[in-house]
Coordinates of C-alpha atoms in Angstrom, one line a residue:
X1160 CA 41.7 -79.4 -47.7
X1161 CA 38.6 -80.0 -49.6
X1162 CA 39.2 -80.9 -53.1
X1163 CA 35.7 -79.8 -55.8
X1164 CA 35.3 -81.3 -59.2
X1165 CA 34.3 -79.0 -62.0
X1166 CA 31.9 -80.3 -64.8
X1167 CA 31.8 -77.0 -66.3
X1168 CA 34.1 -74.7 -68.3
X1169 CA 35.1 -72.0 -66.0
X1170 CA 34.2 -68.4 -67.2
X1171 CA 35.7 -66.1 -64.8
X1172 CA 37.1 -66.7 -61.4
X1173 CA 37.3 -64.4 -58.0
X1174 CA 40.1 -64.4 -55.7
X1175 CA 39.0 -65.0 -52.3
X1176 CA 40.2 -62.6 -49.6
X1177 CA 39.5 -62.3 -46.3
X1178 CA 37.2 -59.4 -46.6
X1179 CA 35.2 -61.6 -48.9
X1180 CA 35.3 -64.2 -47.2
X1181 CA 33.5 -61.9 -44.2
X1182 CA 31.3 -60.5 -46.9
X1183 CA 30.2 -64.6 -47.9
X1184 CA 29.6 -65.3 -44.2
X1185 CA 27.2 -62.1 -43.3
X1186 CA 25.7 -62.8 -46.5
X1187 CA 24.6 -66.5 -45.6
X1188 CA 23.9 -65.6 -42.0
X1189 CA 21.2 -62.8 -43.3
X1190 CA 20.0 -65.6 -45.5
X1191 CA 19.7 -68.2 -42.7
X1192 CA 17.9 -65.6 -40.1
X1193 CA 14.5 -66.2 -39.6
X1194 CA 11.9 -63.6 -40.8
X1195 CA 10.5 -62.0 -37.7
X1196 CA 6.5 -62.1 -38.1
X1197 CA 4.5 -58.8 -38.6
X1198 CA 1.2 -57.7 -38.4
X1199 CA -0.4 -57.0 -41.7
X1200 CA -3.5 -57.3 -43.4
X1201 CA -3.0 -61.0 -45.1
X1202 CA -2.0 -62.2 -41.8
X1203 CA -4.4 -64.8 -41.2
X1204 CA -6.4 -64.9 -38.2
X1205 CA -5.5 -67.7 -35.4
X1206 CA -8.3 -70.1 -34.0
X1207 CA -7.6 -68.4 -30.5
X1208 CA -7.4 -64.4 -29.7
X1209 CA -6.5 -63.2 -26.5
X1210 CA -9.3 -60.6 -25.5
X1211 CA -9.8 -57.4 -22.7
X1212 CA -12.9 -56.4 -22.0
X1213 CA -13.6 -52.7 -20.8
X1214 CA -17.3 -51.8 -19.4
X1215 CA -18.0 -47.6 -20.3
X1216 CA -20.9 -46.2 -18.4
X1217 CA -21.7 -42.7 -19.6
X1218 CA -24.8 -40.6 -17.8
X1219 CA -25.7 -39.9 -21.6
X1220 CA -27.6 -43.5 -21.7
X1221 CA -29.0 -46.3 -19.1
X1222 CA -27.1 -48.7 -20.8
X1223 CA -23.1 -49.3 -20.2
X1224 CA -21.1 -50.1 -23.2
X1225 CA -18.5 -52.9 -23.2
X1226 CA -15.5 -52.7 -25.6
X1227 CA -13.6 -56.1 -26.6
X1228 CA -10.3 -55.6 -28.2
X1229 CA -8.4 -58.9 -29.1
X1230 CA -4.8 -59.4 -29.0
X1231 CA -2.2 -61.5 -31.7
X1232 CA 0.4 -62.6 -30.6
X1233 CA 3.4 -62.7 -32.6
X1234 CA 6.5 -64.1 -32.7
X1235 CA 5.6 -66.4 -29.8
X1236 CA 8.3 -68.0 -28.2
X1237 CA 11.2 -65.3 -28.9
X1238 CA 13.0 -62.9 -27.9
X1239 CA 10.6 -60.7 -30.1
X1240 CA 7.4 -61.7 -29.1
X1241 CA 4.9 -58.9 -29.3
X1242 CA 1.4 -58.9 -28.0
X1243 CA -1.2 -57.0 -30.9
X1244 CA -4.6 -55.6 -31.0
X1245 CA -6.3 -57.7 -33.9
X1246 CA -9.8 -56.6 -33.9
X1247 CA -12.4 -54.8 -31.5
X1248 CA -16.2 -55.0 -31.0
X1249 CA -18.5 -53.0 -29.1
X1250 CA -21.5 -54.2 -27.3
X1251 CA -24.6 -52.4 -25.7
X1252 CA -28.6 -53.0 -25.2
X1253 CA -28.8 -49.0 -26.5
X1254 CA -29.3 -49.7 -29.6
X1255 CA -29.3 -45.5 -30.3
X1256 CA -26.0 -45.3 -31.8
X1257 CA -25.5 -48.9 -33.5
X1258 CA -24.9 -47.8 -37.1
X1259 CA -22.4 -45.5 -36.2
X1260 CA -20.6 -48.0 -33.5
X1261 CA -20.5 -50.7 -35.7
X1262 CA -18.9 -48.8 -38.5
X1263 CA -16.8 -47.3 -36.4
X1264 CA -15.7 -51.1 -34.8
X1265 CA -14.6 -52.3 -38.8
X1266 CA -12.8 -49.1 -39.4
X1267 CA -10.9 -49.9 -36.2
X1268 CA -10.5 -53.5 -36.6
X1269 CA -9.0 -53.0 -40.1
X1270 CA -6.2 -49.8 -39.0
X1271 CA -5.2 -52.7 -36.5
X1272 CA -4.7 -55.1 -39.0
X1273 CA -3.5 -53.0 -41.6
X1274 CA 0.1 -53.0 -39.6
X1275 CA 2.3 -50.1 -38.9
X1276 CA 1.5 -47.8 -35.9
X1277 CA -2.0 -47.6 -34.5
X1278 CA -1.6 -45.8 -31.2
X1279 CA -2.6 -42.5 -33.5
X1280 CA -6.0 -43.6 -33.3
X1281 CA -6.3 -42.4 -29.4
X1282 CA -5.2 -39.3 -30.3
X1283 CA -7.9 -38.7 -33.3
X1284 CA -10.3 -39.8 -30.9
X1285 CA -9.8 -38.4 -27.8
X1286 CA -9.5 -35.2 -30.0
X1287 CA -13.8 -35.8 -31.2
X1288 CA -16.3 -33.3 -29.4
X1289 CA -20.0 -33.6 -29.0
X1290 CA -21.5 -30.8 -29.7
X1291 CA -24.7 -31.1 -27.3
X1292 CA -22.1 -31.0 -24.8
X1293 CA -19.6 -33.7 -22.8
X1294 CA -19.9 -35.4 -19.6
X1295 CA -17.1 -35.7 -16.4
X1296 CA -16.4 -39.3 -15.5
X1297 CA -15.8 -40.7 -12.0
X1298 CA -12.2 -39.0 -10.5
X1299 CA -12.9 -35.8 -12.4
X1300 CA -11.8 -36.6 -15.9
X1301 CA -13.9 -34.7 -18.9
X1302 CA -15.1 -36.7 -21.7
X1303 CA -15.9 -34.5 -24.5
X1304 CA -17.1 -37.1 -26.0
X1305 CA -18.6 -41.1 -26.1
X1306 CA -16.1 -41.8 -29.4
X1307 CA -13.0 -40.0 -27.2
X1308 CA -14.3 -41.9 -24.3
X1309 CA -13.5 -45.4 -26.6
X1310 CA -10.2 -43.7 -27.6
X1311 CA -9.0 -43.6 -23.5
X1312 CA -10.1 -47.5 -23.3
X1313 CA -8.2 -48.5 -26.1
X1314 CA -5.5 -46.1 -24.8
X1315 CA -5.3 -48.1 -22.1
X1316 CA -5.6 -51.2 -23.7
X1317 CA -2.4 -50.2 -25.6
X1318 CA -0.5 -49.2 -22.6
X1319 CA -1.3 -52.9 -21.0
X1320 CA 0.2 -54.6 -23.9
X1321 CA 2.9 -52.1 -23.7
X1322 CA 2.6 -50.2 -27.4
X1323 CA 2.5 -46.9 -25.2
X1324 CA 4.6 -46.3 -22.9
X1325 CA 2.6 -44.5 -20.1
X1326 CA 4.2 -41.2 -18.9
X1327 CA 5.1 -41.4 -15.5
X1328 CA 6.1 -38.2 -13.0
X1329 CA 9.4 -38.6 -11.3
X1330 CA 9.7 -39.0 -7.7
X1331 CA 11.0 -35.6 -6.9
X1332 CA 7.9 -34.1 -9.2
X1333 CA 5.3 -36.8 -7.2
X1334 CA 6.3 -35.1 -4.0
X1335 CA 6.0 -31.5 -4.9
X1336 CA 2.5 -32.4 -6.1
X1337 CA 1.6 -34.2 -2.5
X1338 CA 3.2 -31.0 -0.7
X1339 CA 1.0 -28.4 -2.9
X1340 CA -1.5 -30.5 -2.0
X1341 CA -1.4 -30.9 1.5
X1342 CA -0.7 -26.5 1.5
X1343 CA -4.1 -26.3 -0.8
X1344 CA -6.5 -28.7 1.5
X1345 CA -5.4 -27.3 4.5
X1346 CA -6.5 -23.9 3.4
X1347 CA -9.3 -25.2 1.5
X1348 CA -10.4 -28.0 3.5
X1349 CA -9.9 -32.1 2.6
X1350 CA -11.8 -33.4 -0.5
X1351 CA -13.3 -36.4 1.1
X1352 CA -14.5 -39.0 -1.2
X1353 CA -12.9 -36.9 -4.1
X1354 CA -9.9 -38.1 -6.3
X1355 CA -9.0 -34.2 -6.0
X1356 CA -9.9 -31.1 -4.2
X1357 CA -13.3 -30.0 -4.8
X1358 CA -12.1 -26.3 -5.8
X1359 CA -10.1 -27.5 -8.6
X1360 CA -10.5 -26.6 -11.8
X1361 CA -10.3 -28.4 -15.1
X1362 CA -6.9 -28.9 -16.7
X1363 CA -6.5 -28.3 -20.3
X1364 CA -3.7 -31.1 -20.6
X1365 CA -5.2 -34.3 -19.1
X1366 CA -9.1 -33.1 -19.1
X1367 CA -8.9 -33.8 -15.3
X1368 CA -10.5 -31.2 -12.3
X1369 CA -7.4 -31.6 -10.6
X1370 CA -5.4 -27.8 -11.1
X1371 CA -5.5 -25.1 -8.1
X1372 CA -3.7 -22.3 -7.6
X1373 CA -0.8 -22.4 -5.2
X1374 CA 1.2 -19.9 -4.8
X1375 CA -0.1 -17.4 -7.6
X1376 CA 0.9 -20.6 -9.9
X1377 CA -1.8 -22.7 -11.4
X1378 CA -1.1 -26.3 -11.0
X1379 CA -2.4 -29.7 -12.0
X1380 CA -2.4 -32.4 -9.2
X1381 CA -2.6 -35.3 -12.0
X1382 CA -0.4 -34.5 -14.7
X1383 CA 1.8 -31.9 -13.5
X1384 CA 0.9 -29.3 -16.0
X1385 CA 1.7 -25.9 -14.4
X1386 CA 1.1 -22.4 -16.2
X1387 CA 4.3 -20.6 -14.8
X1388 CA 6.7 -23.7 -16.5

């Protein structure tokens, strides 16, 4: 038993029960826990970023564009570290659009810093239209746009560091996809050289050419997407 002088007049006094007792110890163990490190805008910037580059080449200029988004880490060493875009900057010798991509790189930088959940900023832009017109990538996919084209690389910067969980078909779906395929080609012919069939079509769902028509059912080879469900 530990025995406690008292200096002071008592005032009022609590009986101690074991509910309390449980209520004191959660108490101090919330009190004790350390604070888990989040992003926010006062968080101050480390001597060291980990960076990604990603090189865009559009047929719209002669000039690729190279996109450097750089990573916080926080919590290092947990259980609850998590890996952060901090800031981005875009880099080009067409120096056509540099007002627009440099204002474009701040607003960016400071949604990433600003905390919270970023990964609606793909969305936004992979939603932006050019109105002279867009441009098909390599594989088939449609860019409506340079500024949506900047929102698929930081899309997939965000799925490397894991802040989007990239949507995968199942095994069972896969196979289906092969078979209708294989059925469409061998009517068709093989798309040599071709990430998909060259008689595919554009799908509305993953801007890819990659939906045919098997079996009076319009289907997309990529994503799945299929107009009869």
């Amino acid at each position: 038993m530990t025995l406690h002088k008292i200096n002071k007049k008592i005032v009022s006094y609590k009986v101690l029960t074991k509910e309390n007792l449980e209520a004191a110890a959660q108490a101090e163990a919330e009190v004790a826990k350390p604070s888990l490190e989040e992003m926010h805008e006062n968080l101050a910037r480390p001597e060291m970023l980990l960076g990604s580059t990603y090189k865009i080449k559009t047929p719209q200029s002669e000039h690729a564009l190279y996109i450097t988004i750089n990573d916080i880490i926080l919590n290092e060493g947990t259980v609850h570290q998590e890996r952060r875009p901090y800031e981005i900057f875009i880099n080009s010798k067409n120096m056509e659009h540099f007002q627009w991509v440099l204002a474009l790189t701040r607003l960016i930088s400071a949604v990433f810093r600003k905390g919270g959940d970023a990964t609606f900023l793909v969305e936004e832009m992979k939603a932006v239209f050019d109105p002279q017109g867009g441009y098909f990538k390599k594989g088939g996919v449609f860019m409506p746009s340079l500024v949506a084209e900047i929102g698929h690389a930081i899309e997939s910067h965000m799925k490397h560091i894991g802040m989007i969980k990239p949507e995968k078909l199942s095994d069972h779906h896969q196979q289906l996809l092969d078979e209708k395929r294989r059925e469409f080609e061998a009517q068709h012919g093989a798309s040599e050289g071709q990430a998909f069939p060259e008689k595919a079509v554009l799908c509305n769902k993953c801007s890819t050419k990659a939906m045919v028509l098997m079996d009076g059912c319009m289907t997309c080879l990529n994503c799945g997407e299929s107009k009869c469900g």
